[in-house]
Amino acid sequence: MSILRVIRDGARTGEENMRRDAELLESHRPGDAPILRMYRWSPPAISIGYHQDESGFDHEAARRDGIDVVRRPTGGRAILHAEELTYSITGTSPGPLFGDTLNTSYQLINRALLRFLEMLGIQADVSEGESRDDARGMVCFKSAGKHEIRVGGRKLIGSAQRRTQGVFLQHGSILVGSAHCDLPRYLRPGTRGSEMLPEQLLALTTGLGELPGSFAGMKSGEVDDLMADAFARELGLSLEPY
Amino acid sequence: MVPDDRKYTQEHEWVQVDGDIGTFGVTDHAAGELGDIVFVELPGVGDEFSQGDTVGTIESVKAVADLFLPVSGEIVEINEAAVDSPEMVNSGPLDDGWLVKVKLSDPSEIENLLDAQAYQDLLGG
């Protein structure tokens, strides 16, 4: 059986997390075994999408609160990473496992994420999409784009992908608590999304910590084991440490 | 339908040659696959590239994809309208949504690209 390489990376700074993901993509060659990396963020960090305008962010306020600001190699909108599990997958596309397109790779990874949630006792579904207008806003968890995972209509997992020369990196945030809702506090007045209240974001999102299921009683190492197992089963691969 | 007035790449890009100028863009398939395109990042006029170099990126709501220039040469024009209104790449990837024009430094490179039939075959007939 082919292998899935696994990195259990624990908590790192935003800069280190994004550098590690970028390096995994950079060194990946078509046909290499896919790599699943699981990590967390310490201190909390705001990640900004690859093309997003940085001037809308209040860097001083973030610094004052001990929050790093870092740019992602992937697209999409800003996220405040604090209470979440984060995954990244580096793989080959076009290719037999993840298929030939952006959509086939998203679909397979989503099936693995849904399986992980099922193993936690959580029933989730995949959203159909959002408008181009929402996609130009600043706040990622404000709306659910195509391929994003929801529970009861509220967004639980947001993901983004970078594709280059036959390989891709997809990473995503699996919300656990509600700390991501503080993001608008770090947007400058007048920037789209800065008017949002944490309660409004809270109503649109959910986290593993508030959902029924087995997550509450688990240690972080056990959660990583379960996620790795879900990916290995859905992808039909055997696990091997990186 | 894949127009036969230009050449294609496996990365779902196209080049149309007029004299020593090649116009470069992404195909219908690429634009449809990416979904709603929200950012286009292009090089500067005067920049020089070799065949296969990354010349920019294109971002949709779900992905950032690198753009690879399939021919060597110097950028002589970029489509500012597509930078300002990236949705043009969705609505007309083969015409109004072109990305850059390049002065070819080695026109023979065009021969190595896919013709319409080969590109159609790549798309699965």
PDB file of C-alpha atoms in Angstrom, chain A:
ATOM      1  CA  MET A   1       0.000   0.000   0.000  1.00  0.00           C
ATOM      2  CA  SER A   2       1.216   3.505  -0.786  1.00  0.00           C
ATOM      3  CA  ILE A   3       2.014   5.770   2.114  1.00  0.00           C
ATOM      4  CA  LEU A   4       0.798   9.004   3.663  1.00  0.00           C
ATOM      5  CA  ARG A   5       3.608  10.824   5.439  1.00  0.00           C
ATOM      6  CA  VAL A   6       2.509  12.469   8.664  1.00  0.00           C
ATOM      7  CA  ILE A   7       3.932  15.433  10.590  1.00  0.00           C
ATOM      8  CA  ARG A   8       2.536  16.089  14.054  1.00  0.00           C
ATOM      9  CA  ASP A   9       3.947  19.560  14.522  1.00  0.00           C
ATOM     10  CA  GLY A  10       2.336  20.872  17.691  1.00  0.00           C
ATOM     11  CA  ALA A  11       2.121  24.627  18.314  1.00  0.00           C
ATOM     12  CA  ARG A  12       4.411  27.058  16.468  1.00  0.00           C
ATOM     13  CA  THR A  13       4.523  30.726  15.516  1.00  0.00           C
ATOM     14  CA  GLY A  14       2.556  31.913  12.511  1.00  0.00           C
ATOM     15  CA  GLU A  15       5.723  32.668  10.594  1.00  0.00           C
ATOM     16  CA  GLU A  16       7.116  29.212  11.232  1.00  0.00           C
ATOM     17  CA  ASN A  17       3.838  27.504  10.384  1.00  0.00           C
ATOM     18  CA  MET A  18       3.534  29.264   7.030  1.00  0.00           C
ATOM     19  CA  ARG A  19       7.223  28.760   6.248  1.00  0.00           C
ATOM     20  CA  ARG A  20       6.921  25.024   6.928  1.00  0.00           C
ATOM     21  CA  ASP A  21       3.877  24.690   4.679  1.00  0.00           C
ATOM     22  CA  ALA A  22       5.573  26.715   1.924  1.00  0.00           C
ATOM     23  CA  GLU A  23       8.702  24.530   2.200  1.00  0.00           C
ATOM     24  CA  LEU A  24       6.636  21.348   1.943  1.00  0.00           C
ATOM     25  CA  LEU A  25       5.116  22.642  -1.299  1.00  0.00           C
ATOM     26  CA  GLU A  26       8.459  23.875  -2.596  1.00  0.00           C
ATOM     27  CA  SER A  27      10.192  20.529  -2.091  1.00  0.00           C
ATOM     28  CA  HIS A  28       7.307  18.348  -3.291  1.00  0.00           C
ATOM     29  CA  ARG A  29       7.666  16.702  -6.708  1.00  0.00           C
ATOM     30  CA  PRO A  30       4.873  15.108  -8.749  1.00  0.00           C
ATOM     31  CA  GLY A  31       4.504  11.489  -7.629  1.00  0.00           C
ATOM     32  CA  ASP A  32       5.975  12.001  -4.136  1.00  0.00           C
ATOM     33  CA  ALA A  33       3.997  10.471  -1.258  1.00  0.00           C
ATOM     34  CA  PRO A  34       1.429  12.985   0.033  1.00  0.00           C
ATOM     35  CA  ILE A  35       2.163  14.688   3.361  1.00  0.00           C
ATOM     36  CA  LEU A  36      -0.355  15.460   6.092  1.00  0.00           C
ATOM     37  CA  ARG A  37       0.830  18.069   8.581  1.00  0.00           C
ATOM     38  CA  MET A  38      -1.160  18.887  11.723  1.00  0.00           C
ATOM     39  CA  TYR A  39      -0.345  21.960  13.769  1.00  0.00           C
ATOM     40  CA  ARG A  40      -1.516  24.725  16.071  1.00  0.00           C
ATOM     41  CA  TRP A  41      -0.567  28.372  16.607  1.00  0.00           C
ATOM     42  CA  SER A  42       1.315  29.925  19.519  1.00  0.00           C
ATOM     43  CA  PRO A  43       1.080  32.854  19.941  1.00  0.00           C
ATOM     44  CA  PRO A  44      -2.201  33.402  18.093  1.00  0.00           C
ATOM     45  CA  ALA A  45      -1.672  34.793  14.607  1.00  0.00           C
ATOM     46  CA  ILE A  46      -3.673  36.492  11.890  1.00  0.00           C
ATOM     47  CA  SER A  47      -2.921  34.989   8.492  1.00  0.00           C
ATOM     48  CA  ILE A  48      -3.549  37.184   5.475  1.00  0.00           C
ATOM     49  CA  GLY A  49      -4.388  35.728   2.047  1.00  0.00           C
ATOM     50  CA  TYR A  50      -1.647  35.736  -0.599  1.00  0.00           C
ATOM     51  CA  HIS A  51      -3.058  38.717  -2.512  1.00  0.00           C
ATOM     52  CA  GLN A  52      -4.843  40.459   0.329  1.00  0.00           C
ATOM     53  CA  ASP A  53      -4.122  44.137   0.959  1.00  0.00           C
ATOM     54  CA  GLU A  54      -2.208  44.399   4.236  1.00  0.00           C
ATOM     55  CA  SER A  55      -3.043  48.070   4.770  1.00  0.00           C
ATOM     56  CA  GLY A  56      -6.504  47.201   6.091  1.00  0.00           C
ATOM     57  CA  PHE A  57      -5.017  45.546   9.178  1.00  0.00           C
ATOM     58  CA  ASP A  58      -4.225  47.312  12.440  1.00  0.00           C
ATOM     59  CA  HIS A  59      -0.753  45.861  13.050  1.00  0.00           C
ATOM     60  CA  GLU A  60      -0.263  47.987  16.162  1.00  0.00           C
ATOM     61  CA  ALA A  61      -3.408  46.613  17.835  1.00  0.00           C
ATOM     62  CA  ALA A  62      -2.345  43.077  16.986  1.00  0.00           C
ATOM     63  CA  ARG A  63       1.153  43.631  18.389  1.00  0.00           C
ATOM     64  CA  ARG A  64      -0.300  45.118  21.578  1.00  0.00           C
ATOM     65  CA  ASP A  65      -2.390  41.973  22.095  1.00  0.00           C
ATOM     66  CA  GLY A  66       0.513  39.615  21.336  1.00  0.00           C
ATOM     67  CA  ILE A  67      -0.894  38.491  17.992  1.00  0.00           C
ATOM     68  CA  ASP A  68       1.451  37.904  15.049  1.00  0.00           C
ATOM     69  CA  VAL A  69       0.456  38.837  11.505  1.00  0.00           C
ATOM     70  CA  VAL A  70       1.689  36.571   8.715  1.00  0.00           C
ATOM     71  CA  ARG A  71       0.989  36.101   5.019  1.00  0.00           C
ATOM     72  CA  ARG A  72      -0.180  32.727   3.695  1.00  0.00           C
ATOM     73  CA  PRO A  73       1.121  31.119   0.502  1.00  0.00           C
ATOM     74  CA  THR A  74      -2.546  30.384  -0.308  1.00  0.00           C
ATOM     75  CA  GLY A  75      -5.415  32.644  -1.286  1.00  0.00           C
ATOM     76  CA  GLY A  76      -8.570  33.624   0.510  1.00  0.00           C
ATOM     77  CA  ARG A  77      -9.265  36.019   3.319  1.00  0.00           C
ATOM     78  CA  ALA A  78      -7.844  36.690   6.763  1.00  0.00           C
ATOM     79  CA  ILE A  79      -8.171  34.300   9.693  1.00  0.00           C
ATOM     80  CA  LEU A  80      -7.329  34.797  13.353  1.00  0.00           C
ATOM     81  CA  HIS A  81      -5.771  31.451  14.302  1.00  0.00           C
ATOM     82  CA  ALA A  82      -6.108  30.836  18.012  1.00  0.00           C
ATOM     83  CA  GLU A  83      -8.514  28.124  19.070  1.00  0.00           C
ATOM     84  CA  GLU A  84      -8.332  25.722  16.146  1.00  0.00           C
ATOM     85  CA  LEU A  85      -6.698  22.599  14.735  1.00  0.00           C
ATOM     86  CA  THR A  86      -4.906  23.214  11.471  1.00  0.00           C
ATOM     87  CA  TYR A  87      -4.142  20.682   8.750  1.00  0.00           C
ATOM     88  CA  SER A  88      -2.108  20.900   5.593  1.00  0.00           C
ATOM     89  CA  ILE A  89      -1.933  18.407   2.759  1.00  0.00           C
ATOM     90  CA  THR A  90       0.789  18.489   0.118  1.00  0.00           C
ATOM     91  CA  GLY A  91       0.194  16.252  -2.874  1.00  0.00           C
ATOM     92  CA  THR A  92       0.231  15.698  -6.620  1.00  0.00           C
ATOM     93  CA  SER A  93      -2.458  17.001  -8.968  1.00  0.00           C
ATOM     94  CA  PRO A  94      -2.989  16.187 -11.769  1.00  0.00           C
ATOM     95  CA  GLY A  95      -2.537  12.576 -10.652  1.00  0.00           C
ATOM     96  CA  PRO A  96      -4.394   9.379  -9.803  1.00  0.00           C
ATOM     97  CA  LEU A  97      -4.972   9.999  -6.091  1.00  0.00           C
ATOM     98  CA  PHE A  98      -6.193  13.610  -5.910  1.00  0.00           C
ATOM     99  CA  GLY A  99      -7.475  13.715  -9.499  1.00  0.00           C
ATOM    100  CA  ASP A 100      -6.625  16.234 -12.169  1.00  0.00           C
ATOM    101  CA  THR A 101      -8.257  19.389 -10.903  1.00  0.00           C
ATOM    102  CA  LEU A 102      -8.714  21.826  -8.062  1.00  0.00           C
ATOM    103  CA  ASN A 103     -12.208  20.456  -7.511  1.00  0.00           C
ATOM    104  CA  THR A 104     -11.273  16.761  -7.413  1.00  0.00           C
ATOM    105  CA  SER A 105      -8.528  17.438  -4.863  1.00  0.00           C
ATOM    106  CA  TYR A 106     -10.874  19.506  -2.684  1.00  0.00           C
ATOM    107  CA  GLN A 107     -13.523  16.811  -2.857  1.00  0.00           C
ATOM    108  CA  LEU A 108     -11.192  14.019  -1.716  1.00  0.00           C
ATOM    109  CA  ILE A 109      -9.732  16.085   1.140  1.00  0.00           C
ATOM    110  CA  ASN A 110     -13.247  17.079   2.188  1.00  0.00           C
ATOM    111  CA  ARG A 111     -14.264  13.414   2.342  1.00  0.00           C
ATOM    112  CA  ALA A 112     -11.317  12.781   4.674  1.00  0.00           C
ATOM    113  CA  LEU A 113     -12.288  15.756   6.846  1.00  0.00           C
ATOM    114  CA  LEU A 114     -15.935  14.601   6.957  1.00  0.00           C
ATOM    115  CA  ARG A 115     -14.737  11.141   7.982  1.00  0.00           C
ATOM    116  CA  PHE A 116     -12.628  12.702  10.763  1.00  0.00           C
ATOM    117  CA  LEU A 117     -15.686  14.602  12.005  1.00  0.00           C
ATOM    118  CA  GLU A 118     -17.807  11.465  11.790  1.00  0.00           C
ATOM    119  CA  MET A 119     -15.250   9.654  13.943  1.00  0.00           C
ATOM    120  CA  LEU A 120     -15.734  12.453  16.481  1.00  0.00           C
ATOM    121  CA  GLY A 121     -19.507  11.915  16.279  1.00  0.00           C
ATOM    122  CA  ILE A 122     -20.196  15.084  14.253  1.00  0.00           C
ATOM    123  CA  GLN A 123     -22.422  15.176  11.165  1.00  0.00           C
ATOM    124  CA  ALA A 124     -21.293  17.916   8.767  1.00  0.00           C
ATOM    125  CA  ASP A 125     -21.858  18.880   5.130  1.00  0.00           C
ATOM    126  CA  VAL A 126     -20.039  20.745   2.371  1.00  0.00           C
ATOM    127  CA  SER A 127     -21.213  24.183   1.230  1.00  0.00           C
ATOM    128  CA  GLU A 128     -21.995  24.985  -2.397  1.00  0.00           C
ATOM    129  CA  GLY A 129     -20.454  28.430  -2.612  1.00  0.00           C
ATOM    130  CA  GLU A 130     -20.561  32.162  -2.034  1.00  0.00           C
ATOM    131  CA  SER A 131     -20.678  35.245  -4.176  1.00  0.00           C
ATOM    132  CA  ARG A 132     -17.628  36.907  -5.689  1.00  0.00           C
ATOM    133  CA  ASP A 133     -18.511  39.946  -3.567  1.00  0.00           C
ATOM    134  CA  ASP A 134     -18.164  38.009  -0.309  1.00  0.00           C
ATOM    135  CA  ALA A 135     -14.896  36.553  -1.546  1.00  0.00           C
ATOM    136  CA  ARG A 136     -13.457  40.079  -1.787  1.00  0.00           C
ATOM    137  CA  GLY A 137     -14.237  40.865   1.842  1.00  0.00           C
ATOM    138  CA  MET A 138     -11.556  40.685   4.496  1.00  0.00           C
ATOM    139  CA  VAL A 139     -12.850  38.075   6.944  1.00  0.00           C
ATOM    140  CA  CYS A 140     -12.632  34.389   6.001  1.00  0.00           C
ATOM    141  CA  PHE A 141     -15.090  32.922   8.443  1.00  0.00           C
ATOM    142  CA  LYS A 142     -17.766  35.512   7.548  1.00  0.00           C
ATOM    143  CA  SER A 143     -19.113  33.308   4.765  1.00  0.00           C
ATOM    144  CA  ALA A 144     -18.830  29.731   3.557  1.00  0.00           C
ATOM    145  CA  GLY A 145     -17.253  29.367   0.115  1.00  0.00           C
ATOM    146  CA  LYS A 146     -17.538  26.369  -2.166  1.00  0.00           C
ATOM    147  CA  HIS A 147     -16.025  23.243  -0.599  1.00  0.00           C
ATOM    148  CA  GLU A 148     -16.208  24.515   2.966  1.00  0.00           C
ATOM    149  CA  ILE A 149     -17.484  22.371   5.769  1.00  0.00           C
ATOM    150  CA  ARG A 150     -20.472  23.361   7.882  1.00  0.00           C
ATOM    151  CA  VAL A 151     -22.512  21.956  10.717  1.00  0.00           C
ATOM    152  CA  GLY A 152     -26.153  23.046  10.815  1.00  0.00           C
ATOM    153  CA  GLY A 153     -25.376  25.808   8.295  1.00  0.00           C
ATOM    154  CA  ARG A 154     -22.537  27.266  10.401  1.00  0.00           C
ATOM    155  CA  LYS A 155     -18.979  27.152   9.081  1.00  0.00           C
ATOM    156  CA  LEU A 156     -16.625  24.783  10.892  1.00  0.00           C
ATOM    157  CA  ILE A 157     -13.700  24.325   8.452  1.00  0.00           C
ATOM    158  CA  GLY A 158     -12.285  26.841   5.956  1.00  0.00           C
ATOM    159  CA  SER A 159      -9.588  25.755   3.497  1.00  0.00           C
ATOM    160  CA  ALA A 160      -7.439  27.252   0.748  1.00  0.00           C
ATOM    161  CA  GLN A 161      -5.138  25.843  -1.896  1.00  0.00           C
ATOM    162  CA  ARG A 162      -1.980  26.784  -3.808  1.00  0.00           C
ATOM    163  CA  ARG A 163      -1.283  24.997  -7.096  1.00  0.00           C
ATOM    164  CA  THR A 164       2.005  25.004  -8.957  1.00  0.00           C
ATOM    165  CA  GLN A 165       3.737  22.755 -11.506  1.00  0.00           C
ATOM    166  CA  GLY A 166       1.832  19.548 -10.854  1.00  0.00           C
ATOM    167  CA  VAL A 167       1.719  19.772  -7.045  1.00  0.00           C
ATOM    168  CA  PHE A 168      -0.485  21.522  -4.530  1.00  0.00           C
ATOM    169  CA  LEU A 169      -0.700  22.586  -0.915  1.00  0.00           C
ATOM    170  CA  GLN A 170      -4.084  22.754   0.771  1.00  0.00           C
ATOM    171  CA  HIS A 171      -4.393  23.939   4.334  1.00  0.00           C
ATOM    172  CA  GLY A 172      -7.375  24.657   6.483  1.00  0.00           C
ATOM    173  CA  SER A 173      -8.589  25.696   9.906  1.00  0.00           C
ATOM    174  CA  ILE A 174     -10.862  23.449  11.939  1.00  0.00           C
ATOM    175  CA  LEU A 175     -12.440  25.740  14.506  1.00  0.00           C
ATOM    176  CA  VAL A 176     -12.417  24.622  18.120  1.00  0.00           C
ATOM    177  CA  GLY A 177     -13.398  27.715  20.139  1.00  0.00           C
ATOM    178  CA  SER A 178     -14.606  31.232  19.364  1.00  0.00           C
ATOM    179  CA  ALA A 179     -11.358  33.259  19.473  1.00  0.00           C
ATOM    180  CA  HIS A 180     -11.405  33.670  15.664  1.00  0.00           C
ATOM    181  CA  CYS A 181     -14.417  35.992  16.135  1.00  0.00           C
ATOM    182  CA  ASP A 182     -12.118  38.762  17.446  1.00  0.00           C
ATOM    183  CA  LEU A 183     -10.593  39.293  13.990  1.00  0.00           C
ATOM    184  CA  PRO A 184     -12.600  42.492  13.172  1.00  0.00           C
ATOM    185  CA  ARG A 185     -10.879  44.195  16.144  1.00  0.00           C
ATOM    186  CA  TYR A 186      -7.658  44.086  14.134  1.00  0.00           C
ATOM    187  CA  LEU A 187      -9.101  45.655  10.982  1.00  0.00           C
ATOM    188  CA  ARG A 188      -8.770  49.413  10.474  1.00  0.00           C
ATOM    189  CA  PRO A 189     -12.025  51.388  10.589  1.00  0.00           C
ATOM    190  CA  GLY A 190     -13.529  51.590   7.121  1.00  0.00           C
ATOM    191  CA  THR A 191     -12.014  48.281   6.003  1.00  0.00           C
ATOM    192  CA  ARG A 192     -14.654  45.813   4.836  1.00  0.00           C
ATOM    193  CA  GLY A 193     -15.525  43.550   7.733  1.00  0.00           C
ATOM    194  CA  SER A 194     -14.321  45.939  10.465  1.00  0.00           C
ATOM    195  CA  GLU A 195     -17.943  46.756  11.314  1.00  0.00           C
ATOM    196  CA  MET A 196     -18.698  43.143  12.201  1.00  0.00           C
ATOM    197  CA  LEU A 197     -19.292  42.278  15.816  1.00  0.00           C
ATOM    198  CA  PRO A 198     -17.837  39.130  17.363  1.00  0.00           C
ATOM    199  CA  GLU A 199     -21.422  37.966  18.070  1.00  0.00           C
ATOM    200  CA  GLN A 200     -22.233  38.177  14.373  1.00  0.00           C
ATOM    201  CA  LEU A 201     -19.261  35.996  13.437  1.00  0.00           C
ATOM    202  CA  LEU A 202     -20.100  33.666  16.281  1.00  0.00           C
ATOM    203  CA  ALA A 203     -23.592  33.131  14.851  1.00  0.00           C
ATOM    204  CA  LEU A 204     -22.129  32.176  11.449  1.00  0.00           C
ATOM    205  CA  THR A 205     -19.521  29.726  12.746  1.00  0.00           C
ATOM    206  CA  THR A 206     -19.214  26.815  15.108  1.00  0.00           C
ATOM    207  CA  GLY A 207     -16.371  24.934  16.760  1.00  0.00           C
ATOM    208  CA  LEU A 208     -15.561  21.399  17.856  1.00  0.00           C
ATOM    209  CA  GLY A 209     -15.648  22.579  21.457  1.00  0.00           C
ATOM    210  CA  GLU A 210     -19.334  23.432  21.349  1.00  0.00           C
ATOM    211  CA  LEU A 211     -20.540  20.501  19.264  1.00  0.00           C
ATOM    212  CA  PRO A 212     -21.757  17.262  20.773  1.00  0.00           C
ATOM    213  CA  GLY A 213     -19.324  14.404  20.202  1.00  0.00           C
ATOM    214  CA  SER A 214     -16.212  12.895  21.666  1.00  0.00           C
ATOM    215  CA  PHE A 215     -13.832  15.852  21.054  1.00  0.00           C
ATOM    216  CA  ALA A 216     -14.217  17.448  24.506  1.00  0.00           C
ATOM    217  CA  GLY A 217     -12.629  14.539  26.367  1.00  0.00           C
ATOM    218  CA  MET A 218      -9.665  14.022  24.018  1.00  0.00           C
ATOM    219  CA  LYS A 219      -6.014  15.042  24.326  1.00  0.00           C
ATOM    220  CA  SER A 220      -4.496  16.872  21.342  1.00  0.00           C
ATOM    221  CA  GLY A 221      -2.304  13.875  20.469  1.00  0.00           C
ATOM    222  CA  GLU A 222      -5.376  11.658  20.302  1.00  0.00           C
ATOM    223  CA  VAL A 223      -7.138  14.150  18.034  1.00  0.00           C
ATOM    224  CA  ASP A 224      -4.115  14.181  15.696  1.00  0.00           C
ATOM    225  CA  ASP A 225      -4.086  10.365  15.643  1.00  0.00           C
ATOM    226  CA  LEU A 226      -7.754  10.315  14.727  1.00  0.00           C
ATOM    227  CA  MET A 227      -7.306  12.869  11.946  1.00  0.00           C
ATOM    228  CA  ALA A 228      -4.325  10.980  10.518  1.00  0.00           C
ATOM    229  CA  ASP A 229      -6.355   7.761  10.632  1.00  0.00           C
ATOM    230  CA  ALA A 230      -9.311   9.415   8.853  1.00  0.00           C
ATOM    231  CA  PHE A 231      -7.050  10.710   6.044  1.00  0.00           C
ATOM    232  CA  ALA A 232      -5.252   7.365   5.694  1.00  0.00           C
ATOM    233  CA  ARG A 233      -8.540   5.470   5.406  1.00  0.00           C
ATOM    234  CA  GLU A 234     -10.190   7.884   2.999  1.00  0.00           C
ATOM    235  CA  LEU A 235      -7.106   8.112   0.781  1.00  0.00           C
ATOM    236  CA  GLY A 236      -6.452   4.362   0.993  1.00  0.00           C
ATOM    237  CA  LEU A 237      -2.886   4.905   2.271  1.00  0.00           C
ATOM    238  CA  SER A 238      -0.840   3.618   5.183  1.00  0.00           C
ATOM    239  CA  LEU A 239       0.628   6.071   7.686  1.00  0.00           C
ATOM    240  CA  GLU A 240       4.336   6.719   8.026  1.00  0.00           C
ATOM    241  CA  PRO A 241       6.034   9.485  10.027  1.00  0.00           C
ATOM    242  CA  TYR A 242       7.722  12.126   7.845  1.00  0.00           C
TER     243      TYR A 242
END
